[in-house]
Amino acid sequence: MGFWWRPLGVLASVMLVALILWAASGGVAALGFLVGIQAFVMARRLWQEYRLSRWLENPDEVDPPDAAGTWGDIFYRLQKLQRRQRASRSELTTALEQFEHAAQAVPDAMVILNGTEQIEWCNPASRSYLGLDCERDQGQFVRYLMRQAHFLEFLDAADYSRRLVCKSPINRELTLSVQLVPFGEGKKLLVARDITDLERVDAMRRDFIANVSHELRTPLTVVGGFVETLAETADLPPAESRRYFDLMLDHTRRMQRLLDDLLILSRLESADHSLSDEPVNVPEMVRALKSEAESLSRGRHRVAVRISSGMWLRGSQQEIRSALGNLVSNAVRYTPEGGEITLAWYERDGETAFSVKDTGEGIAAEHIPRLTERFYRVDRSRSRETGGTGLGLAIVKHVLTRHGAHLDIQSTPGRGSTFSAIFPAQRVLAAPENAQVIPFPALDQGAA
Ligand code: ADP
C-alpha cells in the first residue's frame, strides 16, 4: 500500500489545482494545465524508461539510474534485487571453486560419467591411477579408454554395491579398488582408490598365517606320532622310550621358542606398547653378552670384546638386550667350530654402534635385503638344527626401528659377517657421573 500514497497524493494535488484554475480562469485554463501536466509525465516516463533499459542492458558497467518519487522506488527495488542476485552468484561460484579444489585434492581418482558413459569431468588423481586426462578425454567414452575385460564387465554389471579390485592400467604396481556410484539423472561417479598397501598387508597376513602353521606342523606331527607310538606299544624298551621323550622335549621346546618369539613380535607391533625411555648401560650389557656367547658356544669359538665407547643409550633395556642378544646368538649358531666372534661398542663418524663380527659361513648378497623378513632363512635346515625360529632378525629390526636405529649387514660368503646396530645421536647419552666406572680394555680377548 505504501507505493500508492505518493502517486495518489500527486494526482489529488493536480486535480485540486485544475479545479481551482477552472473556478478562477475557466475550463480552458484547467484543461491546458492538465494537458501540460500529462505531457510532462509522459516525457519523464520516457526518459526514465530509457535510463532503465540502458542500465538493464549492461547492469555491471552502467551506473544504476537515480530518481525521486515512484521511479526512485522502482530503481531502488531493482538494485536490491540485482545485489541479492550478485551475492548468491558469488556464493555459488565460491562453493563451486571449493568443490573443485576439494575434488582436486582428493587422493582417490574421481570420474563423472554421463548417461552414455562419456567422461564429463575427472580430477588429477585420475591421471596417475587410470591414465585419464580431464582436458584431453572430456567427452570420450570411458569404454574406449579403459578396455580391460574385467573393467568392461564391471561397467556392464552396473552392480553399485560391488567393488572391482584390479591393477592400475598404467602402473602395474598399483592395486585399485574401483566403485561406481549412481547420481543425478543417469550419471555415475567412478571412484578408484589406491589399496596397494592394504593388499600388501593382507598378503603378508596370509603368508604369516601359512608360515606359522607350517612351522608348527612338523613338531606337532612328530610329538603326536611319538605319543601315539608310546600309547600303542606296551613293552617299549626303556632306551627307546627315553629317546622318544628326548625328541618330544626337543620339538616341544622348538614350539615354545616359536611362540615366545611370536609373542615378542606381537608385543613390539601392538600400538599401545609404548617405548620406555630408561638409561641403558650398553658397555655393561656388551660384557654380559660376551658371557652369554661363551655359554652358547660351549668353548667351540673364541669370543672377543672391543668396547671403545663409554656411552649409554636411552630406550628400553629389555628390548635392546633382546635385539643385541639375537645378533650374538646368530653369530654363534652360524659360525663353525674354531671360528672367532667379536662384539664391539664404538663411536665412528658421529655414529654409535654395536657390532657382532663372525668368521662364519657368511651370506650371499642376494639374501641380505630379505634377512629381516619373518621366517626368511638362507638355509632352513641349518636354522632349525641350531634352534632357530626364523624370527630373530625380524625382532632385531623392529626393536631398532622403535629406537630410530638401523641394522647394517656386511657379509662375504665363506669368510664371515658383521651385523651392526647403528643408533642415532638422540638415543645416545653420556654415562651418568655416579655410574660404576669399569675400565674398558681396548681389545679384550677371552677374559671375562
Ligand atoms: P633364525 O632363527 O633362522 O636364525 P634369524 O631371523 O635370526 O632366523 O636369521 C635369518 C637368517 O639369516 C638365518 O636363517 C640365517 O640364514 C641368516 N643369518 C643370520 N645371522 C647370520 C650369521 N651371523 N651368519 C650367517 N647367516 C646368518
CSV table of C-alpha atoms and ligand atoms in Angstrom, one decimal:
chain,number,residue,atom,x,y,z
A,1,MET,CA,0.0,0.0,0.0
A,2,GLY,CA,3.0,2.3,0.7
A,3,PHE,CA,3.6,2.6,-3.1
A,4,TRP,CA,0.2,4.2,-3.7
A,5,TRP,CA,0.3,7.1,-1.3
A,6,ARG,CA,2.7,9.3,-3.3
A,7,PRO,CA,1.1,8.9,-6.8
A,8,LEU,CA,-2.4,9.3,-5.3
A,9,GLY,CA,-1.2,12.4,-3.4
A,10,VAL,CA,0.3,13.9,-6.6
A,11,LEU,CA,-2.9,13.1,-8.6
A,12,ALA,CA,-5.1,14.7,-5.9
A,13,SER,CA,-2.9,17.8,-5.9
A,14,VAL,CA,-3.1,18.1,-9.7
A,15,MET,CA,-6.9,17.7,-9.7
A,16,LEU,CA,-7.1,20.3,-6.9
A,17,VAL,CA,-5.1,22.8,-8.9
A,18,ALA,CA,-7.1,22.1,-12.1
A,19,LEU,CA,-10.4,22.6,-10.1
A,20,ILE,CA,-9.1,25.9,-8.7
A,21,LEU,CA,-8.0,27.0,-12.2
A,22,TRP,CA,-11.4,26.0,-13.6
A,23,ALA,CA,-13.1,28.1,-10.9
A,24,ALA,CA,-10.8,31.1,-11.3
A,25,SER,CA,-10.0,31.2,-15.1
A,26,GLY,CA,-12.4,28.8,-16.7
A,27,GLY,CA,-12.4,25.3,-18.2
A,28,VAL,CA,-9.9,26.1,-21.0
A,29,ALA,CA,-7.2,27.1,-18.5
A,30,ALA,CA,-7.8,24.0,-16.4
A,31,LEU,CA,-7.7,21.8,-19.5
A,32,GLY,CA,-4.5,23.4,-20.7
A,33,PHE,CA,-3.0,22.8,-17.2
A,34,LEU,CA,-4.0,19.1,-17.3
A,35,VAL,CA,-2.6,18.7,-20.9
A,36,GLY,CA,0.7,20.3,-19.8
A,37,ILE,CA,1.0,18.0,-16.7
A,38,GLN,CA,0.2,14.9,-18.9
A,39,ALA,CA,2.9,15.9,-21.4
A,40,PHE,CA,5.4,16.4,-18.5
A,41,VAL,CA,4.5,13.0,-17.0
A,42,MET,CA,4.9,11.2,-20.4
A,43,ALA,CA,8.2,12.9,-21.1
A,44,ARG,CA,9.5,12.0,-17.7
A,45,ARG,CA,8.3,8.4,-18.1
A,46,LEU,CA,10.0,8.1,-21.4
A,47,TRP,CA,13.2,9.4,-20.0
A,48,GLN,CA,13.2,7.0,-17.0
A,49,GLU,CA,12.3,4.1,-19.3
A,50,TYR,CA,15.3,5.0,-21.5
A,51,ARG,CA,17.6,5.1,-18.4
A,52,LEU,CA,16.2,1.8,-17.1
A,53,SER,CA,16.6,0.0,-20.4
A,54,ARG,CA,20.2,1.3,-20.7
A,55,TRP,CA,21.0,0.1,-17.2
A,56,LEU,CA,19.3,-3.3,-17.7
A,57,GLU,CA,21.3,-3.8,-20.9
A,58,ASN,CA,24.6,-3.6,-19.0
A,59,PRO,CA,23.9,-3.6,-15.3
A,60,ASP,CA,27.6,-4.3,-14.4
A,61,GLU,CA,29.1,-1.3,-16.2
A,62,VAL,CA,26.4,1.4,-16.3
A,63,ASP,CA,25.6,3.2,-13.0
A,64,PRO,CA,22.1,2.4,-11.8
A,65,PRO,CA,19.6,5.2,-12.5
A,66,ASP,CA,18.8,7.6,-9.7
A,67,ALA,CA,15.4,9.3,-9.4
A,68,ALA,CA,13.0,10.6,-7.0
A,69,GLY,CA,9.4,9.5,-6.5
A,70,THR,CA,7.9,6.3,-7.8
A,71,TRP,CA,10.6,5.8,-10.3
A,72,GLY,CA,13.1,6.1,-7.5
A,73,ASP,CA,11.3,3.3,-5.6
A,74,ILE,CA,11.3,1.1,-8.7
A,75,PHE,CA,15.0,1.7,-9.3
A,76,TYR,CA,15.8,1.0,-5.7
A,77,ARG,CA,13.9,-2.3,-5.7
A,78,LEU,CA,15.6,-3.4,-8.9
A,79,GLN,CA,19.0,-2.5,-7.5
A,80,LYS,CA,18.3,-4.5,-4.3
A,81,LEU,CA,17.3,-7.5,-6.5
A,82,GLN,CA,20.5,-7.1,-8.5
A,83,ARG,CA,22.6,-7.0,-5.4
A,84,ARG,CA,20.9,-10.1,-4.0
A,85,GLN,CA,21.5,-11.9,-7.3
A,86,ARG,CA,25.1,-10.9,-7.3
A,87,ALA,CA,25.6,-12.2,-3.8
A,88,SER,CA,24.1,-15.5,-4.5
A,89,ARG,CA,26.1,-15.8,-7.7
A,90,SER,CA,29.3,-15.2,-5.9
A,91,GLU,CA,28.3,-17.7,-3.1
A,92,LEU,CA,27.6,-20.2,-5.8
A,93,THR,CA,31.0,-19.5,-7.5
A,94,THR,CA,32.8,-19.9,-4.2
A,95,ALA,CA,31.0,-23.2,-3.4
A,96,LEU,CA,31.9,-24.4,-6.9
A,97,GLU,CA,35.5,-23.4,-6.5
A,98,GLN,CA,35.7,-25.0,-3.1
A,99,PHE,CA,34.2,-28.2,-4.6
A,100,GLU,CA,36.8,-28.2,-7.4
A,101,HIS,CA,39.7,-27.6,-5.0
A,102,ALA,CA,38.4,-30.4,-2.8
A,103,ALA,CA,38.0,-32.8,-5.7
A,104,GLN,CA,41.5,-31.9,-6.9
A,105,ALA,CA,42.9,-32.6,-3.5
A,106,VAL,CA,41.1,-35.9,-3.0
A,107,PRO,CA,43.8,-38.7,-3.3
A,108,ASP,CA,41.3,-41.0,-5.0
A,109,ALA,CA,40.6,-40.9,-8.7
A,110,MET,CA,37.1,-39.4,-9.4
A,111,VAL,CA,35.4,-39.5,-12.8
A,112,ILE,CA,31.9,-38.2,-13.7
A,113,LEU,CA,30.3,-40.2,-16.5
A,114,ASN,CA,27.1,-39.1,-18.2
A,115,GLY,CA,24.2,-41.5,-19.2
A,116,THR,CA,26.1,-42.8,-22.2
A,117,GLU,CA,29.3,-43.3,-20.2
A,118,GLN,CA,31.1,-40.3,-21.7
A,119,ILE,CA,33.6,-38.6,-19.4
A,120,GLU,CA,32.2,-35.2,-18.2
A,121,TRP,CA,34.8,-34.4,-15.6
A,122,CYS,CA,37.7,-36.1,-13.8
A,123,ASN,CA,40.2,-35.0,-11.1
A,124,PRO,CA,44.0,-35.0,-11.3
A,125,ALA,CA,44.4,-38.3,-9.4
A,126,SER,CA,42.6,-40.0,-12.4
A,127,ARG,CA,45.7,-39.4,-14.5
A,128,SER,CA,48.1,-41.3,-12.2
A,129,TYR,CA,45.6,-44.1,-11.4
A,130,LEU,CA,43.7,-44.5,-14.6
A,131,GLY,CA,45.7,-42.6,-17.2
A,132,LEU,CA,42.8,-40.2,-17.9
A,133,ASP,CA,43.4,-36.6,-18.7
A,134,CYS,CA,40.5,-34.3,-17.9
A,135,GLU,CA,41.0,-31.8,-20.7
A,136,ARG,CA,42.0,-34.3,-23.4
A,137,ASP,CA,39.5,-37.0,-22.5
A,138,GLN,CA,36.4,-34.9,-21.8
A,139,GLY,CA,33.5,-36.2,-23.9
A,140,GLN,CA,35.3,-39.5,-24.6
A,141,PHE,CA,33.6,-42.8,-24.0
A,142,VAL,CA,35.2,-44.4,-20.9
A,143,ARG,CA,35.0,-47.8,-22.5
A,144,TYR,CA,37.3,-46.8,-25.4
A,145,LEU,CA,39.9,-45.5,-22.9
A,146,MET,CA,39.8,-48.3,-20.4
A,147,ARG,CA,39.4,-51.5,-22.3
A,148,GLN,CA,40.4,-54.1,-19.7
A,149,ALA,CA,37.9,-57.0,-19.9
A,150,HIS,CA,37.3,-57.1,-16.1
A,151,PHE,CA,36.6,-53.3,-16.1
A,152,LEU,CA,34.1,-53.6,-19.0
A,153,GLU,CA,32.4,-56.5,-17.3
A,154,PHE,CA,32.2,-54.4,-14.2
A,155,LEU,CA,30.6,-51.5,-16.1
A,156,ASP,CA,28.1,-53.9,-17.8
A,157,ALA,CA,27.1,-55.4,-14.5
A,158,ALA,CA,26.2,-52.0,-13.1
A,159,ASP,CA,26.1,-53.5,-9.6
A,160,TYR,CA,26.7,-50.5,-7.4
A,161,SER,CA,27.3,-52.5,-4.3
A,162,ARG,CA,30.3,-54.2,-5.8
A,163,ARG,CA,33.9,-53.1,-5.8
A,164,LEU,CA,36.3,-54.1,-8.5
A,165,VAL,CA,39.8,-54.9,-7.3
A,166,CYS,CA,42.3,-54.6,-10.2
A,167,LYS,CA,45.7,-53.4,-11.2
A,168,SER,CA,46.0,-49.8,-12.4
A,169,PRO,CA,46.0,-49.8,-16.3
A,170,ILE,CA,49.1,-47.5,-16.3
A,171,ASN,CA,51.0,-48.7,-13.3
A,172,ARG,CA,51.1,-52.5,-12.6
A,173,GLU,CA,52.5,-51.8,-9.1
A,174,LEU,CA,49.3,-50.1,-8.0
A,175,THR,CA,46.2,-52.1,-6.9
A,176,LEU,CA,43.0,-50.2,-7.2
A,177,SER,CA,39.5,-50.6,-5.7
A,178,VAL,CA,37.0,-49.3,-8.2
A,179,GLN,CA,33.5,-48.4,-7.4
A,180,LEU,CA,30.5,-46.9,-9.3
A,181,VAL,CA,28.1,-44.5,-7.6
A,182,PRO,CA,24.9,-43.5,-9.5
A,183,PHE,CA,23.7,-40.0,-9.0
A,184,GLY,CA,21.5,-37.3,-10.8
A,185,GLU,CA,19.8,-38.4,-14.0
A,186,GLY,CA,21.6,-41.5,-15.3
A,187,LYS,CA,25.0,-40.1,-14.2
A,188,LYS,CA,27.7,-42.2,-12.5
A,189,LEU,CA,30.7,-41.3,-10.3
A,190,LEU,CA,33.6,-43.7,-10.8
A,191,VAL,CA,35.9,-43.7,-7.8
A,192,ALA,CA,39.2,-45.6,-7.8
A,193,ARG,CA,41.2,-45.9,-4.6
A,194,ASP,CA,44.8,-47.0,-4.2
A,195,ILE,CA,44.7,-50.1,-1.9
A,196,THR,CA,48.2,-51.3,-2.7
A,197,ASP,CA,49.3,-51.1,1.0
A,198,LEU,CA,46.2,-52.8,2.2
A,199,GLU,CA,46.6,-55.6,-0.3
A,200,ARG,CA,50.3,-55.9,0.7
A,201,VAL,CA,49.4,-56.1,4.4
A,202,ASP,CA,46.7,-58.6,3.6
A,203,ALA,CA,49.1,-60.8,1.6
A,204,MET,CA,51.6,-60.5,4.5
A,205,ARG,CA,49.0,-61.6,6.9
A,206,ARG,CA,48.1,-64.6,4.8
A,207,ASP,CA,51.7,-65.6,4.3
A,208,PHE,CA,52.3,-65.2,8.0
A,209,ILE,CA,49.5,-67.5,9.0
A,210,ALA,CA,50.7,-70.0,6.4
A,211,ASN,CA,54.2,-69.8,7.8
A,212,VAL,CA,53.2,-70.2,11.4
A,213,SER,CA,51.0,-73.2,10.6
A,214,HIS,CA,53.9,-74.7,8.6
A,215,GLU,CA,56.4,-74.1,11.4
A,216,LEU,CA,54.1,-75.7,14.0
A,217,ARG,CA,53.0,-78.6,11.8
A,218,THR,CA,56.3,-80.5,11.9
A,219,PRO,CA,57.0,-80.5,15.7
A,220,LEU,CA,53.3,-81.2,16.4
A,221,THR,CA,53.3,-84.1,13.9
A,222,VAL,CA,56.5,-85.5,15.5
A,223,VAL,CA,55.2,-85.2,19.1
A,224,GLY,CA,51.8,-86.6,18.1
A,225,GLY,CA,53.4,-89.6,16.3
A,226,PHE,CA,55.6,-90.4,19.4
A,227,VAL,CA,52.7,-90.1,21.8
A,228,GLU,CA,50.7,-92.5,19.6
A,229,THR,CA,53.6,-95.0,19.5
A,230,LEU,CA,54.0,-94.8,23.2
A,231,ALA,CA,50.3,-95.3,23.8
A,232,GLU,CA,50.1,-98.2,21.5
A,233,THR,CA,53.3,-100.0,22.4
A,234,ALA,CA,53.1,-101.5,25.8
A,235,ASP,CA,56.6,-103.0,26.3
A,236,LEU,CA,58.8,-100.4,24.7
A,237,PRO,CA,62.5,-100.8,25.8
A,238,PRO,CA,63.4,-98.1,28.2
A,239,ALA,CA,66.3,-96.8,26.0
A,240,GLU,CA,63.8,-96.4,23.1
A,241,SER,CA,61.2,-94.6,25.1
A,242,ARG,CA,64.0,-92.4,26.6
A,243,ARG,CA,64.9,-91.4,23.0
A,244,TYR,CA,61.3,-90.7,22.2
A,245,PHE,CA,60.9,-88.5,25.2
A,246,ASP,CA,64.1,-86.6,24.4
A,247,LEU,CA,62.9,-86.0,20.8
A,248,MET,CA,59.4,-84.9,22.1
A,249,LEU,CA,61.1,-82.5,24.5
A,250,ASP,CA,63.2,-81.1,21.7
A,251,HIS,CA,60.2,-80.4,19.5
A,252,THR,CA,58.1,-79.0,22.3
A,253,ARG,CA,60.9,-76.6,23.1
A,254,ARG,CA,61.0,-75.6,19.4
A,255,MET,CA,57.3,-74.8,19.5
A,256,GLN,CA,57.9,-72.9,22.8
A,257,ARG,CA,60.6,-70.8,21.2
A,258,LEU,CA,58.5,-70.0,18.2
A,259,LEU,CA,55.6,-68.9,20.4
A,260,ASP,CA,57.9,-66.8,22.6
A,261,ASP,CA,59.3,-65.1,19.5
A,262,LEU,CA,55.8,-64.6,18.1
A,263,LEU,CA,54.6,-63.0,21.4
A,264,ILE,CA,57.7,-60.7,21.4
A,265,LEU,CA,56.9,-59.6,17.8
A,266,SER,CA,53.2,-59.0,18.5
A,267,ARG,CA,54.0,-57.0,21.6
A,268,LEU,CA,56.5,-54.9,19.6
A,269,GLU,CA,53.9,-54.3,17.0
A,270,SER,CA,50.9,-53.5,19.2
A,271,ALA,CA,50.1,-49.8,19.1
A,272,ASP,CA,49.7,-49.3,22.8
A,273,HIS,CA,53.1,-50.8,23.6
A,274,SER,CA,54.9,-47.5,24.1
A,275,LEU,CA,58.7,-47.4,24.2
A,276,SER,CA,60.2,-46.9,27.6
A,277,ASP,CA,62.9,-44.3,28.0
A,278,GLU,CA,65.3,-45.6,30.5
A,279,PRO,CA,69.1,-45.2,30.6
A,280,VAL,CA,70.7,-48.4,29.3
A,281,ASN,CA,74.3,-49.2,30.3
A,282,VAL,CA,75.4,-50.7,27.0
A,283,PRO,CA,79.1,-51.3,27.9
A,284,GLU,CA,77.9,-53.4,30.8
A,285,MET,CA,75.4,-55.2,28.6
A,286,VAL,CA,78.1,-56.0,26.0
A,287,ARG,CA,80.1,-57.7,28.7
A,288,ALA,CA,77.1,-59.7,29.8
A,289,LEU,CA,76.5,-60.7,26.1
A,290,LYS,CA,80.1,-61.9,25.9
A,291,SER,CA,79.4,-64.3,28.7
A,292,GLU,CA,76.2,-65.3,27.0
A,293,ALA,CA,78.1,-66.0,23.8
A,294,GLU,CA,80.6,-68.1,25.6
A,295,SER,CA,78.0,-70.2,27.3
A,296,LEU,CA,76.1,-70.7,24.0
A,297,SER,CA,79.4,-71.6,22.2
A,298,ARG,CA,80.4,-74.0,24.9
A,299,GLY,CA,84.1,-73.4,24.1
A,300,ARG,CA,83.7,-74.0,20.3
A,301,HIS,CA,84.6,-70.4,19.4
A,302,ARG,CA,86.9,-67.6,20.5
A,303,VAL,CA,84.8,-64.7,21.8
A,304,ALA,CA,86.4,-61.2,21.9
A,305,VAL,CA,85.0,-57.9,23.1
A,306,ARG,CA,86.1,-54.4,22.0
A,307,ILE,CA,84.5,-51.6,23.8
A,308,SER,CA,85.8,-48.2,22.8
A,309,SER,CA,82.8,-46.0,23.8
A,310,GLY,CA,81.6,-45.4,27.3
A,311,MET,CA,78.3,-44.0,26.0
A,312,TRP,CA,74.9,-45.3,27.2
A,313,LEU,CA,71.6,-45.4,25.3
A,314,ARG,CA,68.1,-44.1,26.1
A,315,GLY,CA,65.4,-46.7,25.4
A,316,SER,CA,64.0,-50.0,26.5
A,317,GLN,CA,66.7,-52.0,28.3
A,318,GLN,CA,64.8,-55.3,27.8
A,319,GLU,CA,64.2,-54.7,24.0
A,320,ILE,CA,67.8,-53.6,23.4
A,321,ARG,CA,69.1,-56.6,25.3
A,322,SER,CA,66.9,-59.0,23.3
A,323,ALA,CA,67.9,-57.4,19.9
A,324,LEU,CA,71.7,-57.5,20.6
A,325,GLY,CA,71.3,-61.0,22.1
A,326,ASN,CA,69.7,-62.2,18.9
A,327,LEU,CA,72.7,-60.9,16.9
A,328,VAL,CA,75.1,-62.6,19.2
A,329,SER,CA,73.2,-65.9,19.2
A,330,ASN,CA,73.1,-65.9,15.4
A,331,ALA,CA,76.9,-65.4,15.2
A,332,VAL,CA,77.5,-68.4,17.5
A,333,ARG,CA,74.9,-70.5,15.6
A,334,TYR,CA,76.2,-69.7,12.1
A,335,THR,CA,79.9,-69.9,12.8
A,336,PRO,CA,81.6,-73.3,12.6
A,337,GLU,CA,83.7,-74.6,15.5
A,338,GLY,CA,87.0,-72.9,15.8
A,339,GLY,CA,85.7,-69.6,14.5
A,340,GLU,CA,86.0,-66.2,16.1
A,341,ILE,CA,83.3,-63.8,17.3
A,342,THR,CA,84.0,-60.2,18.1
A,343,LEU,CA,81.5,-57.9,19.9
A,344,ALA,CA,82.1,-54.2,19.7
A,345,TRP,CA,80.6,-51.0,21.1
A,346,TYR,CA,82.1,-47.9,19.4
A,347,GLU,CA,81.7,-44.4,18.0
A,348,ARG,CA,82.7,-43.7,14.5
A,349,ASP,CA,81.9,-40.8,12.2
A,350,GLY,CA,79.3,-39.4,14.6
A,351,GLU,CA,77.6,-42.8,14.9
A,352,THR,CA,77.4,-45.1,17.9
A,353,ALA,CA,77.1,-48.7,17.1
A,354,PHE,CA,77.1,-52.2,18.4
A,355,SER,CA,78.5,-54.8,16.1
A,356,VAL,CA,79.0,-58.6,16.0
A,357,LYS,CA,81.6,-59.8,13.7
A,358,ASP,CA,82.0,-63.5,13.0
A,359,THR,CA,84.1,-65.7,10.8
A,360,GLY,CA,81.2,-68.0,9.9
A,361,GLU,CA,79.7,-69.2,6.7
A,362,GLY,CA,78.7,-65.7,5.5
A,363,ILE,CA,75.6,-64.8,3.4
A,364,ALA,CA,75.3,-64.3,-0.4
A,365,ALA,CA,74.4,-60.7,-1.3
A,366,GLU,CA,71.0,-61.6,-2.8
A,367,HIS,CA,69.8,-62.8,0.6
A,368,ILE,CA,70.9,-59.8,2.7
A,369,PRO,CA,67.9,-57.4,1.9
A,370,ARG,CA,65.5,-60.2,2.9
A,371,LEU,CA,67.1,-61.4,6.1
A,372,THR,CA,64.8,-59.3,8.4
A,373,GLU,CA,61.6,-60.7,6.8
A,374,ARG,CA,59.8,-63.1,9.1
A,375,PHE,CA,60.7,-66.7,8.6
A,376,TYR,CA,63.2,-65.9,5.9
A,377,ARG,CA,66.2,-68.2,6.2
A,378,VAL,CA,69.1,-68.8,3.9
A,379,ASP,CA,69.5,-72.4,5.0
A,380,ARG,CA,66.3,-73.8,6.5
A,381,SER,CA,67.7,-77.0,7.9
A,382,ARG,CA,70.8,-75.3,9.4
A,383,SER,CA,68.5,-72.7,11.1
A,384,ARG,CA,66.3,-75.5,12.6
A,385,GLU,CA,69.2,-77.7,13.6
A,386,THR,CA,70.6,-74.8,15.7
A,387,GLY,CA,67.2,-74.0,17.2
A,388,GLY,CA,66.3,-71.0,15.0
A,389,THR,CA,62.7,-69.8,14.6
A,390,GLY,CA,63.4,-67.5,11.6
A,391,LEU,CA,62.1,-64.6,13.6
A,392,GLY,CA,65.3,-63.3,15.3
A,393,LEU,CA,66.3,-60.7,12.8
A,394,ALA,CA,62.6,-59.6,12.4
A,395,ILE,CA,62.6,-58.9,16.1
A,396,VAL,CA,66.0,-57.1,15.8
A,397,LYS,CA,64.7,-54.9,13.0
A,398,HIS,CA,61.6,-54.0,15.0
A,399,VAL,CA,63.4,-53.1,18.1
A,400,LEU,CA,66.0,-51.0,16.2
A,401,THR,CA,63.3,-49.2,14.3
A,402,ARG,CA,61.4,-48.3,17.5
A,403,HIS,CA,64.7,-46.8,18.7
A,404,GLY,CA,65.3,-44.8,15.5
A,405,ALA,CA,68.3,-47.1,14.8
A,406,HIS,CA,69.0,-49.3,11.8
A,407,LEU,CA,70.7,-52.6,11.1
A,408,ASP,CA,73.7,-52.8,8.7
A,409,ILE,CA,74.7,-56.2,7.4
A,410,GLN,CA,78.1,-56.8,5.7
A,411,SER,CA,79.0,-60.3,4.7
A,412,THR,CA,81.2,-62.3,2.4
A,413,PRO,CA,80.3,-65.9,1.8
A,414,GLY,CA,82.8,-68.3,3.3
A,415,ARG,CA,84.5,-65.5,5.3
A,416,GLY,CA,82.0,-64.2,7.8
A,417,SER,CA,79.5,-61.5,8.5
A,418,THR,CA,79.3,-58.3,10.5
A,419,PHE,CA,75.9,-57.3,11.8
A,420,SER,CA,75.8,-53.7,13.2
A,421,ALA,CA,73.1,-51.9,15.1
A,422,ILE,CA,73.6,-48.2,14.5
A,423,PHE,CA,72.0,-45.8,16.9
A,424,PRO,CA,71.1,-42.2,16.2
A,425,ALA,CA,72.7,-39.4,18.3
A,426,GLN,CA,69.4,-38.5,20.0
A,427,ARG,CA,69.3,-42.0,21.6
A,428,VAL,CA,72.9,-41.8,22.9
A,429,LEU,CA,73.7,-40.3,26.3
A,430,ALA,CA,76.8,-39.9,28.3
A,431,ALA,CA,77.2,-42.3,31.2
A,432,PRO,CA,75.8,-40.8,34.4
A,433,GLU,CA,78.5,-39.5,36.7
A,434,ASN,CA,77.6,-41.7,39.6
A,435,ALA,CA,77.6,-44.9,37.4
A,436,GLN,CA,80.1,-47.5,38.3
A,437,VAL,CA,83.1,-46.9,36.0
A,438,ILE,CA,84.8,-50.0,34.8
A,439,PRO,CA,87.9,-49.6,32.7
A,440,PHE,CA,87.3,-50.6,29.1
A,441,PRO,CA,90.1,-52.6,27.6
A,442,ALA,CA,90.7,-51.6,24.0
A,443,LEU,CA,90.8,-55.2,23.0
A,444,ASP,CA,89.8,-57.8,25.5
A,445,GLN,CA,90.2,-61.3,24.2
A,446,GLY,CA,89.0,-64.3,26.1
A,447,ALA,CA,89.0,-62.7,29.6
A,448,ALA,CA,85.5,-62.2,31.2
B,1,ADP,P1,67.0,-67.9,12.5
B,1,ADP,O1,66.2,-68.2,13.7
B,1,ADP,O2,66.7,-68.8,11.4
B,1,ADP,O3,68.4,-67.7,12.8
B,1,ADP,P2,67.0,-65.1,12.0
B,1,ADP,O4,65.9,-64.2,11.7
B,1,ADP,O5,67.8,-64.8,13.3
B,1,ADP,O6,66.4,-66.5,12.0
B,1,ADP,O7,68.0,-65.1,10.8
B,1,ADP,C1,67.5,-65.2,9.5
B,1,ADP,C2,68.5,-65.9,8.6
B,1,ADP,O8,69.7,-65.1,8.5
B,1,ADP,C3,69.1,-67.2,9.3
B,1,ADP,O9,68.3,-68.3,9.0
B,1,ADP,C4,70.4,-67.3,8.6
B,1,ADP,O10,70.3,-68.0,7.3
B,1,ADP,C5,70.8,-65.9,8.3
B,1,ADP,N1,71.8,-65.4,9.3
B,1,ADP,C6,71.5,-64.7,10.4
B,1,ADP,N2,72.7,-64.4,11.1
B,1,ADP,C7,73.7,-64.9,10.4
B,1,ADP,C8,75.1,-65.0,10.6
B,1,ADP,N3,75.7,-64.4,11.6
B,1,ADP,N4,75.8,-65.7,9.7
B,1,ADP,C9,75.2,-66.3,8.6
B,1,ADP,N5,73.9,-66.3,8.4
B,1,ADP,C10,73.1,-65.6,9.3
